PDB file of C-alpha atoms in Angstrom:
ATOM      1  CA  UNK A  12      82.906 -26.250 -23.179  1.00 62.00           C
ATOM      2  CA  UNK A  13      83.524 -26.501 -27.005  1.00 85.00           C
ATOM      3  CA  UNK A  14      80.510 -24.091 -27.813  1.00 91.00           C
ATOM      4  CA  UNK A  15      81.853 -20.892 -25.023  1.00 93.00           C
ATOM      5  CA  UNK A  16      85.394 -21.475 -26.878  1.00 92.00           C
ATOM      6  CA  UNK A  17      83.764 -21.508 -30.340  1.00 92.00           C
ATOM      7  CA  UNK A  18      81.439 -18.432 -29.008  1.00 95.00           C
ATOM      8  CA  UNK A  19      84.302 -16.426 -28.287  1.00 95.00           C
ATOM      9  CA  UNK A  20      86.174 -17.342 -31.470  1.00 94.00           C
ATOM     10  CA  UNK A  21      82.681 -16.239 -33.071  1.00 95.00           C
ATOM     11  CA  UNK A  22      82.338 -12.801 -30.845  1.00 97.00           C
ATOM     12  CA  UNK A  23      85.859 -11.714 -31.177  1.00 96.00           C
ATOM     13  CA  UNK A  24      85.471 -12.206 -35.080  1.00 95.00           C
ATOM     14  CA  UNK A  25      82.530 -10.308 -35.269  1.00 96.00           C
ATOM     15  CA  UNK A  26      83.724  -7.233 -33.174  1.00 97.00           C
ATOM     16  CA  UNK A  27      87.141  -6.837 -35.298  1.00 96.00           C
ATOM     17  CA  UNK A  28      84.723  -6.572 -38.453  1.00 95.00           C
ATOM     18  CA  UNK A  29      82.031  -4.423 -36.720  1.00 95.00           C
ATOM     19  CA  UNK A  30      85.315  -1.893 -35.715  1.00 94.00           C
ATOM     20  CA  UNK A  31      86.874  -2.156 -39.227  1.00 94.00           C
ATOM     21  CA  UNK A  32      83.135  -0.916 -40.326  1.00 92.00           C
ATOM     22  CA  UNK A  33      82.681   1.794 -38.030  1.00 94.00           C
ATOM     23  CA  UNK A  34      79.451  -0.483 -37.057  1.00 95.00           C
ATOM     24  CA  UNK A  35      77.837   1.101 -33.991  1.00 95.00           C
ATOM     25  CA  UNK A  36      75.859  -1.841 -33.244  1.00 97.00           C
ATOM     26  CA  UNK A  37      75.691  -5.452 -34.705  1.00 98.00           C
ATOM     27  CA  UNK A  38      72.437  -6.694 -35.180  1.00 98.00           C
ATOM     28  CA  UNK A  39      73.004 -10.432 -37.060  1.00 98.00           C
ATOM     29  CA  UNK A  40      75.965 -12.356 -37.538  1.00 97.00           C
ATOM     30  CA  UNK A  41      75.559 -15.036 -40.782  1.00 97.00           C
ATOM     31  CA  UNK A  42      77.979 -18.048 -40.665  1.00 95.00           C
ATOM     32  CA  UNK A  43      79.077 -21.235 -40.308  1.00 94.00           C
ATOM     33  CA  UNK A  44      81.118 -23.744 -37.914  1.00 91.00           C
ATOM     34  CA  UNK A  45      82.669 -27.012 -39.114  1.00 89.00           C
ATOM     35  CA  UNK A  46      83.427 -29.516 -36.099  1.00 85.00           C
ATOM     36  CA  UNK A  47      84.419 -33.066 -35.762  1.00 76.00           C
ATOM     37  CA  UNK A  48      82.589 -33.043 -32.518  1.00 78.00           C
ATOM     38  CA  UNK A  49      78.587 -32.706 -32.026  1.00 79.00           C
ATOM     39  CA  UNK A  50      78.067 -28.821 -31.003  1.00 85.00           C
ATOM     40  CA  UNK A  51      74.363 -27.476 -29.336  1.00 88.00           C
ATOM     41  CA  UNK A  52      73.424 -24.507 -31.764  1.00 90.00           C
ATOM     42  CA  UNK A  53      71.472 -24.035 -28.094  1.00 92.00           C
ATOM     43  CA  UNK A  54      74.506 -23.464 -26.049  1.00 94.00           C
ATOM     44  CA  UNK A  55      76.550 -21.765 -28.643  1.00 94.00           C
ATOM     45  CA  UNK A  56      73.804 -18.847 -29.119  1.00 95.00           C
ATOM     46  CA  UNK A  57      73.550 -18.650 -25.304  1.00 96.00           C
ATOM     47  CA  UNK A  58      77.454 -18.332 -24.662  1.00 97.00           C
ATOM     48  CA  UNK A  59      77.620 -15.821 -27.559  1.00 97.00           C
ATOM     49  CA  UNK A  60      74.996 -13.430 -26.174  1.00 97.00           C
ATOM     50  CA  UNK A  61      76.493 -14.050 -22.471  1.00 97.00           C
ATOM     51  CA  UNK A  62      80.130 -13.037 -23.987  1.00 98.00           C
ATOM     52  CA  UNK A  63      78.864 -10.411 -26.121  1.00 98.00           C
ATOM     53  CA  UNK A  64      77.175  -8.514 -23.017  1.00 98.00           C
ATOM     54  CA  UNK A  65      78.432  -4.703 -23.011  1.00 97.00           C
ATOM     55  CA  UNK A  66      79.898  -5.188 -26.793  1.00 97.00           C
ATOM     56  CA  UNK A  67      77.917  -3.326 -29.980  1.00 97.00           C
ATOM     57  CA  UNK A  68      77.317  -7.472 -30.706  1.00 98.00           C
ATOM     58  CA  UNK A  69      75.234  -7.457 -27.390  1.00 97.00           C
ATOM     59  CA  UNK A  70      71.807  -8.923 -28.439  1.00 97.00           C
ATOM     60  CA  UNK A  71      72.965  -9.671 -32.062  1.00 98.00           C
ATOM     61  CA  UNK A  72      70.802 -12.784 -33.464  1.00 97.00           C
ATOM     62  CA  UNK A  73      73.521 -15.216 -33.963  1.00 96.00           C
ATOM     63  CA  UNK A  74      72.901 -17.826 -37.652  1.00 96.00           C
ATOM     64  CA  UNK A  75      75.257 -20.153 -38.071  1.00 94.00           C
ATOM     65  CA  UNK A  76      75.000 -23.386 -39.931  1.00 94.00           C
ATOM     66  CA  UNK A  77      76.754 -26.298 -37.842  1.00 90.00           C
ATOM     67  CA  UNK A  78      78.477 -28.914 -39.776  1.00 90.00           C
ATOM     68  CA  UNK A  79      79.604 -31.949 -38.373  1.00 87.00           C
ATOM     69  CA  UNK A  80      82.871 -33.279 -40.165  1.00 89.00           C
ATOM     70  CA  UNK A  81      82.899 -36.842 -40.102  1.00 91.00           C
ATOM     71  CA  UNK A  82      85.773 -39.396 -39.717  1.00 91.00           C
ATOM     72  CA  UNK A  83      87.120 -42.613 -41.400  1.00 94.00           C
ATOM     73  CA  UNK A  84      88.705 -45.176 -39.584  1.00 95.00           C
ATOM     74  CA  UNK A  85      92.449 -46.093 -40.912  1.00 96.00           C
ATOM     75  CA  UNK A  86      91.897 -49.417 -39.686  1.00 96.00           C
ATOM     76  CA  UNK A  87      88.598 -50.320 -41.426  1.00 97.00           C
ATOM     77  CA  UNK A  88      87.791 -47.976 -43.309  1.00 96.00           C
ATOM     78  CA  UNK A  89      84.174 -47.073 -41.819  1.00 95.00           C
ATOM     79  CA  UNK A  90      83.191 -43.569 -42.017  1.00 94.00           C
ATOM     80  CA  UNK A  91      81.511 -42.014 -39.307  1.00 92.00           C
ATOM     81  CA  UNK A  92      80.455 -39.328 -36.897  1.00 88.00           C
ATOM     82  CA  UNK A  93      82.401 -38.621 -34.419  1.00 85.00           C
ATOM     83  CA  UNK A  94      81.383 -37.712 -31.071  1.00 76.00           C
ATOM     84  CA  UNK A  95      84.453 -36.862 -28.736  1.00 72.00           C
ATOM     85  CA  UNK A  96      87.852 -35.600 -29.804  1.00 68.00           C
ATOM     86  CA  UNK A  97      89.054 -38.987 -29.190  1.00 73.00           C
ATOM     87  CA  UNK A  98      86.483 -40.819 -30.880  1.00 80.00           C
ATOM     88  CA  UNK A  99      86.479 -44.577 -31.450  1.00 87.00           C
ATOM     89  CA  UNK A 100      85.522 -46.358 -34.622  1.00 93.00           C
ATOM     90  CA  UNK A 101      81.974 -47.800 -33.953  1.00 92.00           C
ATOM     91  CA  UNK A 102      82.397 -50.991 -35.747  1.00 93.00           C
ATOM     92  CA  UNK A 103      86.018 -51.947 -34.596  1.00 96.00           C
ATOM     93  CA  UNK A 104      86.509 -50.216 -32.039  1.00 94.00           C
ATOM     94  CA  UNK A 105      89.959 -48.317 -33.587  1.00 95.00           C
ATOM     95  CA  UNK A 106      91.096 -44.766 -32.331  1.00 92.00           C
ATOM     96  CA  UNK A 107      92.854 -44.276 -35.176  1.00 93.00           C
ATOM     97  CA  UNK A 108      90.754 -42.386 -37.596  1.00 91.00           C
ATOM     98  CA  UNK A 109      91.274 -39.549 -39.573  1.00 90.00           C
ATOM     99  CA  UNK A 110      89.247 -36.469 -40.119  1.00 88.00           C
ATOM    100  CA  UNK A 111      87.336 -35.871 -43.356  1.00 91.00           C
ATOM    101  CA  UNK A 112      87.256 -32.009 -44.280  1.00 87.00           C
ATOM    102  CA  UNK A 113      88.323 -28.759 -41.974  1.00 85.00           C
ATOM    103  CA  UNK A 114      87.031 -27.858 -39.066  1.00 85.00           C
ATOM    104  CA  UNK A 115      86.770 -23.995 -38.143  1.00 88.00           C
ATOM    105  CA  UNK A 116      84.780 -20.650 -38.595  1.00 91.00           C
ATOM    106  CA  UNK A 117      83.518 -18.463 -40.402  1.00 93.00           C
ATOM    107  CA  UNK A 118      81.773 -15.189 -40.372  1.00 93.00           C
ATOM    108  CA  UNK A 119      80.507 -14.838 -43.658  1.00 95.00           C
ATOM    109  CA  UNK A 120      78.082 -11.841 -43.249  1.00 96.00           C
ATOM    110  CA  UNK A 121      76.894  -9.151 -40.722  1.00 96.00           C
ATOM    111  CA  UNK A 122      73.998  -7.079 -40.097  1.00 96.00           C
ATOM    112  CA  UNK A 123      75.135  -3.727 -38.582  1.00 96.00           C
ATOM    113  CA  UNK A 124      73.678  -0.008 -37.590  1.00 93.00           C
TER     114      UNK A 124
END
Protein backbone atom coordinates (compact mmCIF):
# COMPACT_ATOMS: atom_id res chain seq x y z
CA UNK A 1 0.00 0.00 0.00
CA UNK A 2 2.88 2.42 0.96
CA UNK A 3 4.61 2.03 -2.56
CA UNK A 4 0.91 2.94 -4.88
CA UNK A 5 0.70 6.06 -2.33
CA UNK A 6 4.42 6.88 -2.77
CA UNK A 7 3.88 6.08 -6.73
CA UNK A 8 1.34 8.58 -7.01
CA UNK A 9 3.18 11.16 -4.90
CA UNK A 10 6.09 10.25 -7.48
CA UNK A 11 3.70 10.45 -10.82
CA UNK A 12 1.89 13.53 -9.86
CA UNK A 13 5.41 15.21 -9.21
CA UNK A 14 6.70 14.26 -12.33
CA UNK A 15 3.68 15.40 -14.54
CA UNK A 16 3.55 19.07 -12.86
CA UNK A 17 7.36 19.34 -13.99
CA UNK A 18 6.88 17.61 -17.41
CA UNK A 19 3.78 20.49 -17.94
CA UNK A 20 5.91 23.37 -16.52
CA UNK A 21 8.51 22.07 -19.40
CA UNK A 22 6.27 21.81 -22.18
CA UNK A 23 7.66 17.99 -22.05
CA UNK A 24 5.65 15.97 -24.57
CA UNK A 25 6.71 12.79 -23.20
CA UNK A 26 8.78 11.73 -20.07
CA UNK A 27 11.15 9.20 -20.67
CA UNK A 28 13.20 8.80 -17.00
CA UNK A 29 12.46 10.12 -13.78
CA UNK A 30 15.92 10.35 -11.36
CA UNK A 31 15.20 10.44 -7.56
CA UNK A 32 15.02 9.42 -4.34
CA UNK A 33 12.52 8.23 -1.41
CA UNK A 34 13.40 8.35 2.29
CA UNK A 35 11.06 5.95 4.47
CA UNK A 36 11.03 4.70 7.95
CA UNK A 37 9.32 1.67 6.62
CA UNK A 38 10.95 -1.12 4.19
CA UNK A 39 9.54 -0.15 0.52
CA UNK A 40 9.82 -2.91 -2.74
CA UNK A 41 11.67 -0.74 -5.47
CA UNK A 42 9.57 -3.86 -7.30
CA UNK A 43 6.17 -2.68 -6.42
CA UNK A 44 6.87 0.96 -6.50
CA UNK A 45 8.07 0.81 -10.35
CA UNK A 46 5.02 -1.39 -11.08
CA UNK A 47 2.37 1.03 -9.38
CA UNK A 48 4.13 3.98 -11.09
CA UNK A 49 3.85 2.61 -14.64
CA UNK A 50 0.15 1.25 -13.74
CA UNK A 51 -0.73 5.03 -12.53
CA UNK A 52 1.12 6.65 -15.18
CA UNK A 53 -0.96 4.72 -18.01
CA UNK A 54 -2.45 7.42 -20.57
CA UNK A 55 0.00 10.27 -18.98
CA UNK A 56 3.26 11.63 -21.23
CA UNK A 57 5.07 9.60 -17.96
CA UNK A 58 3.43 6.37 -19.43
CA UNK A 59 6.41 3.93 -19.86
CA UNK A 60 8.95 6.36 -18.22
CA UNK A 61 11.91 4.17 -16.56
CA UNK A 62 11.42 5.09 -13.03
CA UNK A 63 15.34 5.45 -10.74
CA UNK A 64 14.95 6.13 -7.49
CA UNK A 65 17.32 5.42 -4.69
CA UNK A 66 15.31 4.01 -1.54
CA UNK A 67 16.56 4.97 1.78
CA UNK A 68 15.47 3.47 4.78
CA UNK A 69 15.52 6.01 7.81
CA UNK A 70 16.22 4.25 10.83
CA UNK A 71 14.95 4.72 14.45
CA UNK A 72 16.32 5.00 18.06
CA UNK A 73 14.55 3.80 20.85
CA UNK A 74 13.87 6.61 23.73
CA UNK A 75 13.87 3.93 26.12
CA UNK A 76 17.23 2.24 25.35
CA UNK A 77 18.70 3.89 23.16
CA UNK A 78 19.18 1.07 20.34
CA UNK A 79 19.10 2.23 16.89
CA UNK A 80 17.41 0.35 14.39
CA UNK A 81 15.40 -0.39 11.30
CA UNK A 82 12.19 -0.12 11.45
CA UNK A 83 9.77 -2.22 9.77
CA UNK A 84 6.05 -1.04 10.40
CA UNK A 85 4.88 2.45 11.22
CA UNK A 86 4.47 1.26 14.65
CA UNK A 87 7.61 -0.42 15.04
CA UNK A 88 8.89 -1.94 18.28
CA UNK A 89 12.39 -1.68 19.64
CA UNK A 90 14.02 -5.14 18.93
CA UNK A 91 15.96 -5.42 22.05
CA UNK A 92 13.32 -4.09 24.62
CA UNK A 93 10.58 -4.34 23.13
CA UNK A 94 9.63 -0.23 23.50
CA UNK A 95 7.23 1.56 20.95
CA UNK A 96 8.54 4.57 21.77
CA UNK A 97 11.23 5.43 19.34
CA UNK A 98 11.97 8.26 17.44
CA UNK A 99 12.82 8.71 13.83
CA UNK A 100 16.36 9.52 12.69
CA UNK A 101 16.32 11.87 9.49
CA UNK A 102 13.16 12.89 7.04
CA UNK A 103 11.25 10.84 5.28
CA UNK A 104 9.80 12.03 1.77
CA UNK A 105 10.49 12.58 -2.04
CA UNK A 106 12.17 13.81 -4.35
CA UNK A 107 12.35 14.22 -8.03
CA UNK A 108 15.65 15.37 -8.63
CA UNK A 109 15.93 14.98 -12.47
CA UNK A 110 13.90 14.08 -15.65
CA UNK A 111 14.46 12.80 -18.98
CA UNK A 112 11.89 14.36 -21.39
CA UNK A 113 11.03 14.64 -25.41
Amino acid sequence: MQESLLAGQVLNAVLRRALSHGASRVRVVRGWVAAAVSLSPEQLSSHFATQARGTTAEGARLLLELIHVEARCRACGRTYAPESPHPRCPVCGSTDGEQLGQTGLSVTALVVD
